[in-house]
Amino acid sequence: MSTSAPVVETARQRPSVAGWGLWRFVTQNFYVRRLFKALVTVWVVSTIIFFLIRLLPGNPVEQYISRLIETQGMDYENARMQAAALFAIDLDAPLWVQYGEYLGNLLSGNLGVSITSPGTPVTAMIGRFLPWTLFSVGVGLILSFTLGILLGLMMAYRREGVLDHVLTILASIVSSVPNYLLGILLVVWLGVQWKVLPIAQMRGTMSPGVVPAFTFAFVYDALYHAFLPIFTYVLTTMGNWMLSMKGSTVGTLGEDFVTVARARGLNDWRITTAYVGRNAALPLFTQLTIAIGFVVGGSFLIETIFQYQGIGYVLGSAIAQRDYPVMQGVFLVITMSVILANLLADFLYGWLDPRIKVS
Amino acid sequence: MVQSTVGRPAGDRHPDKPPLSLQNVHVSYATRRGKVQAVRNVSVDLHAGESLALIGESGSGKSTLGLAIVRLLPETARIEPGVITYRRKDREVDVLKLSRSEMRAFRWSDCAMVFQAALNAFNPVLKVWAQALDTAQAHGWHDKPAIRRRLVELLEFVQLDPKRVIDAYPHELSGGMRQRVLLALALLLNPQVLILDEPTTALDIITQRTIIKLLRQLKQEDHFTMIFISHDLAIAAELADRVATMYAGRIVELGTSDDIFYRPRHPYTLGLIRAVPTVTGGFEQLFSIPGSPPDLVKLPSGCKFHPRCTFATERCQQEEPELELVGAEHSAACWNWREVQAELQRNPLHRGALNVLDGIGSEVEGS
């Protein structure tokens, strides 16, 4: 029998002792570079927003003037004087001066003051309304992702069964209905025609007299008011998660490592979670971070339909009144949430899928 | 559970009681076109410490038979009729009648399978160590330091550096390394039976040599009962004590390595041997079996090989031959096996084929 010395092979892609320092430097550099890119993106997008907003027809003063003329029957001169006195802003200053001021303020964390609600800083408005959006859409996203993944996994395991067929059809129908349409239908059917839900009472983010605190009463009230937005969000997005997860799971079930795991005698639970589920959910993770990014921006129509005072609702009224600083502020929040979500995806993906680190 | 050597102590060998015996095993798949008869009427005993090679073309039912033993066939497959008896010490079970949890326990701890596609045999998001731990824990072994010691020992046996491999992700290992890790993992729980499905296919020639050396070493330890599934005759000749030729789901010839490779009695085996090319031999003498393997849904009448057989007679078209003894431990399922014998006397196996086998023989002795 051959007695030659064992050939010891070393694993590829493992840094040697000498290369370790360099490897660490590169990864650190990667994070720093990624962060820097994110900051540049924020700056570019906020610049674009600044100019795009000012390209919109009409400005806050003119919007206010035309409202005064319509509602109060004033003539143009009087209305203009009243508006100028009220707003005390100089929209005639050159654009680049306004832009410089805006950037300067932005760097010091000042987003300006609302034009239509004089004296209210934009940051305060965001601070007041953003949490409601994060709460309602966040809960909706978590519910829809979790339910979608679990149902998708189940459908893949019982594919061609009754459950699979029924859920596939339902998921396709529900995910093709736009959320605002479903929202309107819910208001009309449940609230107006069948009177199942007290739509008028459910408006807003909380009932009068309820104090925000970590009490059961508050959480219950918050969920009560957020129920319809969450329900709409879950129903319209869950189908997509289900179908993606089903497809991904069917593919993963055919992988050799699943057969080998069975041959190794692993129990079904371990195979379903750590072998099938985890690998099947990997591609959905990218979709999830995109969805997280659109938590803020995607709430616009639903919040308007259900009169839920979140950040989307604020944006709606700010656009109607051309409230530049508020619009800029909200758009900035939307931009940052998308960028942050992408950053999160980049940083977390390497942890979830070890293969990514190599490339 | 941990032992200092790779194999089990020789004490639990029962030479008269084969660890694995297949009796009249059939496997069929339900498809839209009809019933695919992938394996038909296979009966064979595997003796303790013996290695059996299954050879044949793609689609001859070799891999299906291997998967049937650990019951990992797709859900559309049915293994019936048939009995697969497994014996270890005083335990005797019918593998096909085991419950779900009994089957789970049987896999890997009694019968491990090294797969053809070791490249994708590992969960890409778990480290080698985590997958070994999963395997051990699934069989009720929770002593982590002991599992680690055993894994290190086995990784050293397959000539890998445990320090590097144990905490590596599968994608950080080359194909040959992954195949060796899988082999080490297969030995983790001291299975009595080892099924190796094309253990060296898809590997480069140097890595193939390493794996074959390891397998030969395992064989010499004499504790494992092994089944090699291969279409590479050279590997079968090198590693097997006995060889079974499969055609259209049946074993058509069964005998010792020497019997099969030097005294084949089935025209199909003869064809396979004559089709082996050599590095030195020219192509002009290369023989190829005409036609292609039969449609497993609509099998031909009589002997399933008769449409491709140069020895075929009228009888072959009507009656299917059973395996009959043609030598001491040698049987073949052919009406005309004497004609094959006569043909071999007229036309000895030409040098091309013999060179391969001689080469292997001398290497075995020389190494």
XYZ file of C-alpha atoms in Angstrom:
726
model
C 0.000 0.000 0.000
C 1.186 3.473 -0.729
C 2.841 5.050 2.261
C 3.740 8.392 0.749
C 3.416 11.389 3.039
C -0.121 12.749 3.110
C -0.565 15.617 0.709
C -2.060 18.344 2.832
C -4.060 20.770 0.801
C -5.073 24.151 2.083
C -8.437 25.677 1.413
C -8.661 28.249 -1.309
C -9.723 31.793 -0.531
C -8.520 31.576 3.042
C -6.140 34.399 3.785
C -2.689 33.325 4.840
C -1.199 34.827 7.984
C 0.682 37.397 5.955
C -2.373 38.290 3.873
C -4.614 38.741 6.897
C -3.775 42.379 7.482
C -4.351 43.230 3.855
C -7.657 41.331 3.821
C -8.931 43.239 6.841
C -7.884 46.494 5.275
C -9.836 45.701 2.134
C -13.026 44.839 3.993
C -12.784 47.949 6.105
C -12.151 49.888 2.990
C -15.233 48.290 1.467
C -17.471 49.537 4.266
C -15.933 52.993 4.217
C -16.262 53.171 0.457
C -19.847 51.985 0.623
C -20.703 54.619 3.245
C -19.061 57.356 1.218
C -21.042 56.322 -1.854
C -24.235 56.501 0.178
C -23.474 60.042 1.297
C -22.753 61.157 -2.264
C -26.055 59.614 -3.364
C -27.932 61.520 -0.660
C -26.346 64.768 -1.808
C -27.056 64.148 -5.503
C -30.662 63.159 -4.863
C -31.362 66.079 -2.545
C -29.958 68.444 -5.167
C -32.162 66.949 -7.855
C -35.170 67.176 -5.538
C -34.415 70.790 -4.761
C -34.490 71.815 -8.402
C -37.273 69.485 -9.509
C -39.610 70.843 -6.855
C -39.010 74.346 -8.106
C -39.813 73.241 -11.631
C -43.347 72.346 -10.543
C -45.901 74.814 -11.888
C -46.912 77.309 -9.210
C -45.221 78.104 -5.909
C -46.542 78.287 -2.342
C -47.417 81.967 -2.608
C -49.279 81.565 -5.877
C -51.089 78.481 -4.587
C -52.180 80.497 -1.547
C -53.175 83.496 -3.693
C -55.315 81.389 -5.998
C -56.966 79.799 -2.967
C -57.729 83.218 -1.514
C -59.181 84.382 -4.826
C -61.328 81.255 -5.107
C -62.579 81.065 -1.545
C -62.652 84.697 -0.393
C -63.405 86.389 -3.693
C -60.415 88.731 -3.281
C -58.826 90.421 -6.246
C -55.289 89.433 -7.221
C -53.478 92.502 -5.816
C -55.023 92.231 -2.371
C -54.499 88.524 -2.217
C -50.847 88.871 -3.213
C -50.180 91.483 -0.557
C -51.813 89.357 2.113
C -49.860 86.279 1.049
C -46.537 88.148 1.013
C -47.181 89.511 4.476
C -48.126 86.056 5.767
C -45.275 84.004 4.394
C -42.412 86.477 4.762
C -40.286 84.485 2.332
C -38.265 85.621 -0.561
C -38.941 83.367 -3.523
C -37.416 85.910 -5.835
C -33.887 85.301 -4.603
C -31.685 83.632 -7.254
C -31.982 79.832 -7.253
C -28.312 79.236 -6.461
C -28.543 81.461 -3.389
C -31.569 79.469 -2.199
C -29.697 76.241 -2.974
C -26.630 77.335 -1.034
C -28.769 78.232 1.946
C -30.603 74.905 1.709
C -27.379 72.902 1.608
C -25.888 74.865 4.476
C -28.963 74.223 6.579
C -28.994 70.586 5.593
C -25.428 70.108 6.822
C -26.390 71.454 10.225
C -29.445 69.195 10.307
C -31.902 71.995 9.712
C -34.539 71.196 7.114
C -36.166 74.615 7.253
C -39.555 75.767 8.371
C -42.891 74.883 6.799
C -44.289 77.644 4.631
C -47.962 76.865 5.044
C -47.810 76.209 8.791
C -45.485 79.061 9.713
C -43.177 78.427 12.637
C -43.274 74.607 12.422
C -39.807 73.207 11.685
C -39.839 70.450 9.061
C -37.777 68.171 11.330
C -40.475 68.453 13.993
C -43.145 67.514 11.457
C -41.145 64.516 10.309
C -40.505 63.542 13.910
C -44.226 63.665 14.605
C -45.560 61.853 11.540
C -42.793 59.480 10.473
C -43.114 57.088 13.457
C -46.734 56.316 12.477
C -45.699 55.361 8.976
C -42.773 53.308 10.219
C -45.124 51.594 12.646
C -47.962 50.804 10.245
C -45.971 49.867 7.164
C -43.266 48.204 9.261
C -45.780 45.907 10.964
C -47.412 45.292 7.586
C -44.106 44.414 5.960
C -43.053 42.043 8.724
C -46.446 40.316 8.679
C -46.604 40.032 4.926
C -43.003 38.820 4.573
C -43.310 36.241 7.363
C -46.688 34.929 6.239
C -45.622 34.962 2.583
C -42.438 32.993 3.272
C -44.194 30.412 5.417
C -47.082 29.936 3.000
C -44.699 29.843 0.023
C -42.624 27.148 1.733
C -45.769 25.172 2.481
C -46.985 25.495 -1.105
C -43.653 24.248 -2.418
C -43.725 21.222 -0.114
C -47.290 20.408 -1.198
C -47.009 21.474 -4.779
C -49.690 20.200 -7.115
C -51.914 19.720 -4.066
C -55.226 21.475 -3.442
C -53.678 23.987 -1.032
C -51.021 24.913 -3.575
C -53.516 25.477 -6.392
C -55.929 27.533 -4.279
C -53.199 29.687 -2.755
C -51.462 30.230 -6.093
C -54.643 31.523 -7.692
C -55.480 33.717 -4.675
C -51.943 35.073 -4.522
C -51.937 35.953 -8.218
C -55.275 37.777 -7.960
C -54.514 39.646 -4.756
C -51.023 40.703 -5.745
C -52.262 42.160 -9.013
C -54.770 44.507 -7.310
C -53.218 47.943 -6.668
C -53.220 48.917 -2.995
C -55.194 52.140 -3.457
C -57.939 50.240 -5.275
C -58.173 47.660 -2.512
C -58.159 50.509 0.022
C -61.093 52.221 -1.677
C -62.953 48.920 -1.970
C -62.446 48.250 1.754
C -63.741 51.690 2.660
C -66.751 51.333 0.373
C -67.670 47.744 1.247
C -66.696 47.339 4.879
C -67.302 50.909 5.949
C -70.133 52.269 3.872
C -72.210 49.466 2.359
C -72.001 46.639 4.888
C -71.115 48.878 7.828
C -68.875 46.194 9.336
C -66.205 48.639 10.455
C -66.649 52.138 11.916
C -64.545 53.752 9.210
C -64.929 57.275 10.556
C -63.742 56.257 14.019
C -60.809 54.345 12.649
C -59.416 57.376 10.853
C -56.330 59.066 12.191
C -53.461 57.492 14.079
C -54.982 57.367 17.546
C -58.186 58.206 19.396
C -58.454 61.495 21.257
C -57.452 61.191 24.883
C -55.058 58.257 24.390
C -51.550 59.068 25.612
C -48.577 57.552 23.749
C -46.927 55.227 26.247
C -46.063 51.580 26.505
C -49.468 50.618 27.767
C -51.858 48.037 26.462
C -54.470 50.701 25.823
C -52.129 52.686 23.617
C -50.827 49.710 21.626
C -54.365 48.471 21.138
C -55.530 51.900 20.008
C -52.563 52.303 17.645
C -53.255 48.917 16.085
C -56.976 49.692 15.874
C -56.314 52.824 13.847
C -53.550 51.236 11.772
C -55.592 48.109 11.088
C -56.890 49.041 7.653
C -53.597 50.407 6.280
C -51.764 47.313 7.588
C -54.443 44.953 6.287
C -54.344 46.549 2.842
C -50.555 46.468 2.767
C -50.337 42.831 3.854
C -53.008 41.664 1.438
C -51.528 43.410 -1.588
C -47.901 42.427 -0.987
C -48.176 38.948 0.532
C -48.981 37.267 -2.788
C -45.648 38.308 -4.217
C -43.697 36.908 -1.272
C -45.679 33.664 -1.471
C -45.085 33.143 -5.169
C -41.400 34.099 -5.039
C -40.811 31.860 -2.039
C -42.654 28.978 -3.658
C -40.582 29.234 -6.832
C -37.358 29.587 -4.922
C -38.180 26.666 -2.631
C -39.110 24.355 -5.496
C -35.702 25.124 -6.999
C -33.899 24.531 -3.710
C -35.715 21.238 -3.059
C -34.162 19.898 -6.259
C -30.644 20.749 -5.102
C -28.243 17.900 -4.398
C -27.430 19.121 -0.921
C -31.036 18.542 0.123
C -30.889 14.923 -1.049
C -27.546 14.507 0.704
C -28.998 16.021 3.879
C -31.758 13.399 3.725
C -29.188 10.688 3.127
C -27.329 11.930 6.197
C -30.447 11.215 8.205
C -31.149 14.791 9.302
C -34.643 15.304 10.607
C -37.227 17.030 8.458
C -37.418 20.148 10.602
C -33.681 20.798 10.360
C -33.715 20.205 6.589
C -36.718 22.477 6.065
C -35.312 25.349 8.094
C -31.529 25.353 7.772
C -31.149 23.625 4.421
C -34.215 24.427 2.292
C -35.742 27.491 3.939
C -32.588 29.465 4.483
C -31.250 28.930 0.983
C -34.636 29.518 -0.633
C -35.138 32.776 1.279
C -31.752 34.200 0.232
C -32.904 35.679 -3.092
C -35.979 37.126 -1.363
C -33.763 38.991 1.018
C -32.740 41.430 -1.697
C -36.390 42.023 -2.466
C -37.040 42.589 1.232
C -34.439 45.325 1.542
C -35.907 47.046 -1.494
C -39.328 46.801 0.153
C -37.909 48.240 3.398
C -36.586 51.156 1.397
C -40.045 51.857 0.054
C -41.770 51.641 3.434
C -41.846 55.419 3.610
C -42.510 56.214 -0.031
C -45.058 53.470 -0.563
C -47.383 54.648 2.166
C -48.543 57.733 0.285
C -51.764 56.510 -1.323
C -52.888 54.196 1.461
C -52.467 56.890 4.108
C -54.420 59.370 2.011
C -57.300 56.930 1.464
C -57.608 55.946 5.121
C -56.823 59.455 6.413
C -53.959 57.987 8.398
C -51.684 60.851 9.445
C -48.295 59.447 8.577
C -45.505 60.849 6.495
C -47.257 60.005 3.214
C -50.294 61.973 4.287
C -48.100 64.965 5.127
C -46.393 64.700 1.756
C -49.775 64.700 0.022
C -50.882 67.952 1.564
C -47.413 69.519 1.189
C -47.469 68.835 -2.558
C -50.968 70.294 -2.898
C -49.830 73.512 -1.235
C -46.329 73.550 -2.781
C -44.791 73.644 0.698
C -41.207 73.430 -0.579
C -39.327 72.811 2.700
C -41.751 70.062 3.789
C -41.606 68.413 0.380
C -37.817 68.564 0.410
C -37.722 67.146 3.909
C -40.064 64.244 3.188
C -38.356 63.405 -0.092
C -35.047 63.439 1.737
C -36.425 60.959 4.273
C -37.654 58.710 1.447
C -34.264 58.897 -0.278
C -32.399 58.161 2.901
C -34.586 55.200 3.754
C -33.956 53.631 0.338
C -30.220 54.247 0.619
C -30.086 52.988 4.197
C -31.951 49.842 3.219
C -29.502 49.219 0.404
C -26.599 49.780 2.745
C -28.159 47.343 5.178
C -28.579 44.822 2.374
C -24.927 45.158 1.365
C -23.695 44.775 4.910
C -26.040 41.948 5.907
C -25.918 39.889 2.736
C -22.332 38.857 3.303
C -23.368 37.581 6.690
C -26.388 35.682 5.362
C -24.662 34.242 2.307
C -20.991 33.491 2.921
C -20.376 33.157 -0.825
C -20.845 36.891 -1.337
C -17.754 37.824 0.662
C -15.484 36.258 -1.907
C -16.633 38.280 -4.876
C -18.855 5.847 19.265
C -15.376 7.166 18.628
C -12.603 4.811 17.777
C -8.981 5.403 17.109
C -9.083 3.626 13.784
C -11.247 4.526 10.870
C -13.072 1.248 10.690
C -15.009 -0.821 13.168
C -13.397 -3.595 15.167
C -13.398 -6.800 13.187
C -15.440 -8.522 15.873
C -18.876 -7.769 14.494
C -18.378 -9.545 11.200
C -20.685 -12.387 10.416
C -19.232 -14.011 7.346
C -22.205 -16.291 6.871
C -24.776 -13.533 7.223
C -24.437 -10.934 4.485
C -24.914 -7.374 5.827
C -27.072 -6.497 2.884
C -29.091 -8.750 0.660
C -31.436 -7.701 -2.091
C -34.116 -10.157 -3.115
C -36.207 -9.707 -6.211
C -36.031 -5.887 -6.011
C -38.068 -3.903 -8.540
C -38.202 -0.115 -8.935
C -40.639 1.642 -11.205
C -41.573 5.263 -11.805
C -45.024 6.459 -12.699
C -44.799 8.903 -15.609
C -47.299 10.329 -18.066
C -46.062 7.916 -20.732
C -46.545 4.962 -18.450
C -44.592 2.868 -15.991
C -40.826 3.208 -16.286
C -39.270 -0.039 -15.162
C -35.954 1.272 -13.889
C -34.874 -1.796 -11.909
C -36.230 -5.322 -12.407
C -35.763 -8.437 -10.383
C -32.409 -7.706 -8.799
C -31.202 -10.247 -6.257
C -27.715 -10.024 -4.870
C -25.995 -10.615 -1.531
C -23.282 -8.327 -0.255
C -20.854 -10.087 2.018
C -19.130 -8.405 4.911
C -16.052 -6.496 3.841
C -16.760 -7.093 0.181
C -16.938 -4.448 -2.476
C -19.333 -4.831 -5.349
C -19.191 -2.717 -8.489
C -22.286 -2.003 -10.527
C -21.365 -1.248 -14.117
C -23.416 -0.394 -17.155
C -24.404 2.447 -19.440
C -26.273 5.525 -18.269
C -29.891 4.598 -17.649
C -29.161 0.984 -16.851
C -30.565 1.397 -13.343
C -27.313 1.473 -11.353
C -27.938 4.752 -9.542
C -31.616 3.969 -9.068
C -30.659 0.757 -7.304
C -28.214 2.647 -5.059
C -30.836 5.228 -4.154
C -33.437 2.526 -3.578
C -31.292 0.980 -0.839
C -31.408 4.220 1.188
C -34.921 4.974 -0.092
C -34.107 8.386 -1.484
C -35.858 7.980 -4.809
C -38.302 10.657 -5.973
C -41.849 10.332 -4.712
C -43.054 8.991 -8.040
C -40.890 5.888 -7.610
C -42.198 2.638 -6.163
C -39.936 -0.067 -4.794
C -42.091 -3.186 -5.090
C -42.039 -6.050 -5.046
C -38.760 -6.757 -3.331
C -37.009 -7.261 -0.021
C -33.855 -5.468 1.108
C -32.522 -7.147 4.213
C -29.958 -5.397 6.344
C -28.069 -7.148 9.128
C -25.785 -5.672 11.752
C -24.728 -7.767 14.722
C -27.928 -9.475 15.819
C -30.234 -6.949 14.222
C -32.012 -7.885 11.024
C -34.409 -5.515 9.304
C -36.261 -5.154 6.033
C -35.172 -1.715 4.889
C -38.312 -1.270 2.796
C -40.543 -1.781 5.833
C -38.771 0.680 8.135
C -40.850 3.561 9.482
C -39.907 7.148 8.685
C -37.886 7.656 11.852
C -36.286 4.212 11.677
C -35.303 4.955 8.091
C -33.810 8.271 9.164
C -31.714 6.484 11.771
C -30.679 3.810 9.259
C -29.368 6.345 6.778
C -25.736 7.312 7.285
C -25.239 5.449 10.579
C -25.817 2.061 8.942
C -25.602 2.888 5.285
C -23.910 6.036 4.003
C -23.966 7.174 0.419
C -21.314 9.255 -1.320
C -22.979 11.010 -4.182
C -22.096 11.573 -7.751
C -22.445 15.346 -7.492
C -20.323 16.067 -4.448
C -19.796 19.553 -5.833
C -23.257 20.496 -4.617
C -23.487 18.021 -1.794
C -23.042 20.640 0.898
C -25.354 23.345 2.130
C -23.644 26.491 0.803
C -24.437 28.609 3.857
C -23.073 26.264 6.536
C -19.460 25.541 7.389
C -18.102 22.003 7.100
C -18.047 21.695 10.874
C -21.699 22.729 11.207
C -22.726 20.133 8.647
C -20.746 17.407 10.396
C -22.333 18.442 13.688
C -25.791 18.325 12.085
C -25.091 14.799 10.919
C -23.865 13.582 14.293
C -26.655 15.259 16.241
C -29.302 13.862 13.928
C -28.184 10.456 15.163
C -28.205 11.359 18.826
C -24.508 12.056 19.211
C -24.121 15.362 21.065
C -20.601 15.195 22.477
C -19.068 18.096 20.541
C -15.393 17.592 21.481
C -15.657 13.930 20.538
C -17.370 14.719 17.235
C -14.647 17.214 16.481
C -11.887 14.756 17.305
C -13.494 12.156 15.057
C -13.927 14.635 12.193
C -10.308 15.808 12.484
C -9.145 12.198 12.399
C -11.220 11.483 9.286
C -10.148 14.652 7.505
C -6.547 13.656 8.126
C -7.345 10.233 6.725
C -8.636 11.783 3.494
C -5.453 13.884 3.422
C -6.960 17.259 4.096
C -5.674 19.780 6.604
C -8.420 19.737 9.264
C -7.553 23.209 10.521
C -8.214 24.714 7.128
C -11.189 22.644 6.132
C -13.224 22.355 9.294
C -14.202 26.012 9.422
C -14.399 26.522 5.676
C -17.561 27.074 3.700
C -18.119 24.589 0.863
C -17.429 27.177 -1.832
C -13.968 27.695 -0.373
C -13.028 24.107 -1.232
C -12.162 22.659 -4.622
C -14.207 19.856 -6.178
C -11.743 17.178 -5.179
C -11.564 18.512 -1.652
C -15.344 18.528 -1.373
C -15.478 14.928 -2.562
C -12.959 13.980 0.114
C -14.840 15.928 2.797
C -17.995 14.045 1.824
C -16.089 10.777 2.070
C -14.837 11.760 5.540
C -18.368 12.723 6.520
C -19.643 9.377 5.246
C -17.313 7.603 7.666
C -18.269 9.823 10.622
C -20.814 7.406 12.084
C -19.044 4.166 11.168
C -21.587 2.894 8.678
C -21.414 -0.762 7.818
C -22.371 -0.245 4.194
C -20.965 2.467 1.959
C -22.582 3.246 -1.374
C -20.384 5.247 -3.734
C -22.222 6.625 -6.739
C -19.683 7.596 -9.405
C -17.197 8.669 -6.728
C -14.637 9.941 -9.209
C -16.702 11.229 -12.120
C -16.321 14.955 -12.788
C -12.918 15.039 -11.117
C -9.610 15.617 -12.851
C -7.349 12.625 -13.328
C -4.949 13.493 -10.486
C -7.767 13.964 -7.985
C -9.312 10.734 -9.248
C -6.112 8.909 -8.352
C -6.158 10.357 -4.832
C -9.749 9.298 -4.277
C -9.137 5.829 -5.684
C -6.117 5.412 -3.396
C -8.246 6.399 -0.413
C -10.995 4.003 -1.388
C -8.514 1.187 -1.867
C -7.104 1.936 1.565
C -10.616 1.781 3.003
C -11.172 -1.507 1.244
C -8.017 -2.937 2.729
C -9.187 -2.018 6.197
C -11.747 -4.670 5.364
C -14.478 -3.364 7.616
C -16.679 -1.727 5.078
C -19.052 -3.326 2.711
C -19.025 -1.169 -0.358
C -21.078 -0.721 -3.475
C -19.414 1.200 -6.302
C -21.608 2.560 -8.996
C -19.535 3.450 -12.002
C -19.509 3.475 -15.742
C -15.735 3.595 -15.606
C -14.615 -0.013 -15.976
C -11.051 0.742 -14.927
C -12.222 1.968 -11.535
C -14.516 -1.007 -11.124
C -11.676 -3.367 -11.972
C -9.407 -1.626 -9.549
C -11.719 -1.429 -6.551
C -14.225 -4.243 -6.762
C -14.082 -7.799 -5.485
C -17.175 -8.648 -7.465
C -18.770 -6.941 -10.422
C -22.391 -6.851 -11.538
C -23.193 -5.743 -15.071
C -26.568 -4.056 -15.324
C -28.631 -3.680 -18.469
C -32.150 -2.275 -18.701
C -32.596 -2.489 -14.941
C -31.433 -6.073 -14.504
C -28.214 -7.686 -13.434
C -27.167 -9.586 -16.561
C -23.836 -10.866 -15.321
C -22.379 -11.265 -11.870
C -18.980 -12.563 -10.943
C -15.588 -11.850 -9.478
C -13.564 -9.041 -11.006
C -11.363 -11.514 -12.811
C -14.319 -13.483 -14.156
C -16.040 -10.398 -15.485
C -13.028 -8.719 -17.029
C -11.105 -11.742 -18.311
C -13.879 -14.296 -18.867
C -17.030 -12.344 -19.640
C -19.945 -14.573 -20.646
C -22.558 -11.968 -21.456
C -22.327 -10.220 -24.838
C -23.113 -6.885 -23.186
C -20.228 -7.147 -20.721
C -17.971 -8.159 -23.581
C -19.131 -5.124 -25.538
C -18.454 -2.817 -22.602
C -14.925 -4.165 -22.189
C -14.180 -3.918 -25.902
C -15.405 -0.321 -25.899
C -12.746 0.812 -23.424
C -10.154 2.963 -25.164
C -6.560 3.046 -24.051
C -3.943 5.719 -24.164
C -1.506 3.556 -26.148
C -3.937 1.448 -28.168
C -5.234 2.782 -31.449
C -8.842 3.618 -32.144
C -9.105 1.199 -35.057
C -9.638 -1.721 -32.719
C -12.193 0.091 -30.616
C -15.559 -1.576 -30.598
C -18.830 0.100 -29.909
C -22.128 -1.546 -29.020
C -24.567 -0.702 -31.813
C -27.889 0.946 -30.981
C -28.844 2.587 -27.730
C -30.273 1.418 -24.387
C -33.937 0.398 -24.619
C -36.940 2.535 -23.763
C -37.725 1.574 -20.170
C -41.442 2.164 -20.726
C -41.708 -0.203 -23.677
C -39.090 -2.865 -23.106
C -38.362 -5.249 -25.975
C -39.632 -8.810 -25.715
C -37.408 -11.661 -24.607
C -33.847 -10.732 -23.725
C -33.779 -6.947 -23.439
C -30.367 -6.851 -25.094
C -31.311 -8.856 -28.198
C -31.861 -5.857 -30.560
C -28.237 -4.817 -30.017
C -26.690 -8.256 -29.667
C -24.500 -9.887 -32.319
C -25.151 -13.307 -30.778
C -28.928 -12.992 -30.775
C -30.993 -15.966 -31.933
C -34.725 -16.500 -32.318
C -35.020 -17.730 -28.757
C -33.592 -14.426 -27.476
C -36.511 -12.547 -29.000
C -39.106 -14.590 -27.132
C -37.706 -15.760 -23.823
C -35.866 -13.683 -21.272
C -32.954 -15.645 -19.795
C -32.449 -15.860 -16.033
C -29.042 -15.676 -14.374
C -27.457 -19.117 -14.542
C -24.155 -20.347 -13.236
C -21.404 -20.243 -15.843
C -18.504 -20.730 -13.448
C -17.818 -21.307 -9.761
C -18.959 -17.865 -8.596
C -19.927 -16.551 -11.961
C -23.381 -16.253 -13.441
C -24.746 -14.688 -16.600
C -28.198 -14.202 -18.056
C -27.644 -15.229 -21.665
C -28.948 -18.160 -23.727
C -25.786 -18.104 -25.800
C -23.088 -17.679 -23.181
C -21.226 -20.640 -24.632
C -21.084 -18.839 -27.960
C -19.502 -15.871 -26.172
C -16.979 -18.205 -24.604
C -16.191 -19.725 -27.992
C -15.893 -16.281 -29.557
C -13.416 -15.292 -26.832
C -11.329 -18.357 -27.619
C -11.323 -17.524 -31.324
C -10.788 -13.818 -30.730
C -9.182 -13.178 -27.348
C -9.887 -9.828 -25.760
C -7.756 -7.602 -27.916
C -4.804 -5.851 -26.498
C -6.590 -2.533 -26.079
C -8.879 -3.816 -23.396
C -6.291 -6.071 -21.847
C -3.829 -3.237 -21.559
C -6.202 -1.320 -19.388
C -6.730 -4.234 -17.087
C -3.093 -5.281 -17.065
C -2.131 -1.738 -16.297
C -4.440 -1.725 -13.338
C -3.248 -5.097 -12.151
C 0.397 -4.104 -12.209
C -0.381 -0.861 -10.463
C -2.207 -2.630 -7.684
C 0.782 -4.895 -7.139
C 3.321 -2.154 -7.547
C 1.878 0.403 -5.189
